[in-house]
Amino acid sequence: LCGPLGYILQQVTPVTDPRVVPYGGRALLNNGRWDMTVQYAHAVRCKPPNDNVTVPGTVVFSFEGATLDGTAVNTQTVAACGDPAGATYQSGFSLAKAA
């Protein structure tokens, strides 16, 4: 919901990995897009064959208010699974209003 300060409280429920618990934060309006940055213990999932391993880092969400379509950029904060600290991965998403 939009509040008087121009933010949305957002909860993220990962659907591809049942081990990863939902998390949330506050998205702020920035030049017509809603942005939210979250520090998260499971920010990056390693590539196969180590895809059962998750790595801490940050997730930066940015989405359009009209379409609810956006991007997520995951950045790992430690070296793991053959990638250095600071490695980033980008993906698209679409938000849905929760009942």
Short mmCIF file of C-alpha atoms in Angstrom, two decimals:
data_model
loop_
_atom_site.label_atom_id
_atom_site.label_comp_id
_atom_site.label_asym_id
_atom_site.label_seq_id
_atom_site.Cartn_x
_atom_site.Cartn_y
_atom_site.Cartn_z
CA LEU A 1 0.00 0.00 0.00
CA CYS A 2 1.15 3.53 -0.70
CA GLY A 3 1.59 5.58 2.43
CA PRO A 4 1.70 9.32 3.00
CA LEU A 5 5.51 9.25 2.76
CA GLY A 6 5.47 7.68 -0.71
CA TYR A 7 6.46 4.12 -0.01
CA ILE A 8 5.15 0.59 -0.45
CA LEU A 9 5.68 -2.21 2.06
CA GLN A 10 6.59 -5.20 -0.05
CA GLN A 11 6.96 -8.86 0.84
CA VAL A 12 8.92 -11.23 -1.39
CA THR A 13 8.02 -14.92 -1.39
CA PRO A 14 10.53 -16.93 -3.44
CA VAL A 15 8.63 -19.65 -5.27
CA THR A 16 11.58 -21.58 -6.74
CA ASP A 17 13.26 -22.63 -3.50
CA PRO A 18 11.16 -23.78 -0.54
CA ARG A 19 14.18 -23.46 1.80
CA VAL A 20 14.28 -19.69 1.32
CA VAL A 21 11.97 -17.87 3.71
CA PRO A 22 9.92 -14.83 2.63
CA TYR A 23 11.42 -11.41 3.31
CA GLY A 24 10.35 -7.83 2.79
CA GLY A 25 11.17 -4.18 2.94
CA ARG A 26 10.09 -0.70 2.00
CA ALA A 27 10.10 0.37 -1.64
CA LEU A 28 10.60 4.11 -2.22
CA LEU A 29 9.47 6.08 -5.26
CA ASN A 30 12.51 7.23 -7.27
CA ASN A 31 12.07 8.97 -10.66
CA GLY A 32 8.84 7.10 -11.41
CA ARG A 33 10.08 3.69 -10.29
CA TRP A 34 9.75 1.93 -6.97
CA ASP A 35 13.11 0.79 -5.57
CA MET A 36 13.88 -1.47 -2.63
CA THR A 37 17.26 -2.76 -1.38
CA VAL A 38 17.40 -5.70 1.02
CA GLN A 39 20.34 -7.35 2.78
CA TYR A 40 19.53 -11.05 2.66
CA ALA A 41 21.21 -14.27 3.83
CA HIS A 42 20.07 -16.13 0.69
CA ALA A 43 20.58 -13.35 -1.87
CA VAL A 44 22.36 -15.54 -4.46
CA ARG A 45 21.80 -19.16 -5.34
CA CYS A 46 24.86 -20.90 -6.78
CA LYS A 47 24.83 -22.41 -10.25
CA PRO A 48 24.56 -26.20 -10.74
CA PRO A 49 25.92 -28.48 -9.52
CA ASN A 50 26.03 -26.34 -6.34
CA ASP A 51 22.49 -24.97 -6.69
CA ASN A 52 21.65 -26.24 -3.21
CA VAL A 53 23.96 -23.50 -1.80
CA THR A 54 22.85 -19.93 -1.16
CA VAL A 55 25.14 -16.95 -0.52
CA PRO A 56 24.51 -13.76 1.51
CA GLY A 57 24.33 -10.42 -0.22
CA THR A 58 21.98 -7.69 -1.36
CA VAL A 59 18.94 -7.73 -3.61
CA VAL A 60 17.95 -4.50 -5.36
CA PHE A 61 14.39 -4.47 -6.72
CA SER A 62 13.14 -1.80 -9.13
CA PHE A 63 9.66 -1.82 -10.69
CA GLU A 64 7.16 0.32 -12.57
CA GLY A 65 4.07 1.29 -10.58
CA ALA A 66 1.73 1.08 -13.58
CA THR A 67 2.76 -2.35 -14.88
CA LEU A 68 4.26 -3.87 -11.73
CA ASP A 69 7.05 -5.29 -13.93
CA GLY A 70 10.63 -4.87 -12.80
CA THR A 71 14.14 -6.16 -12.33
CA ALA A 72 16.02 -7.68 -9.42
CA VAL A 73 19.80 -7.44 -9.15
CA ASN A 74 21.35 -9.89 -6.70
CA THR A 75 24.92 -9.20 -5.53
CA GLN A 76 26.86 -11.66 -3.40
CA THR A 77 28.95 -10.21 -0.58
CA VAL A 78 31.36 -13.15 -0.25
CA ALA A 79 33.32 -15.27 -2.70
CA ALA A 80 31.50 -18.57 -3.20
CA CYS A 81 30.70 -21.23 -5.78
CA GLY A 82 33.50 -20.10 -8.06
CA ASP A 83 32.37 -16.46 -8.19
CA PRO A 84 34.04 -13.50 -6.45
CA ALA A 85 32.46 -11.24 -3.87
CA GLY A 86 30.61 -8.55 -5.78
CA ALA A 87 29.38 -10.85 -8.55
CA THR A 88 25.91 -9.73 -9.73
CA TYR A 89 22.99 -11.46 -11.39
CA GLN A 90 19.93 -9.76 -12.90
CA SER A 91 16.46 -11.17 -13.50
CA GLY A 92 13.01 -9.87 -14.37
CA PHE A 93 9.85 -10.22 -12.31
CA SER A 94 6.23 -9.15 -12.17
CA LEU A 95 4.45 -8.27 -8.94
CA ALA A 96 0.98 -9.45 -8.01
CA LYS A 97 -1.27 -7.85 -5.42
CA ALA A 98 -1.77 -10.10 -2.39
CA ALA A 99 -5.31 -10.64 -1.20
#
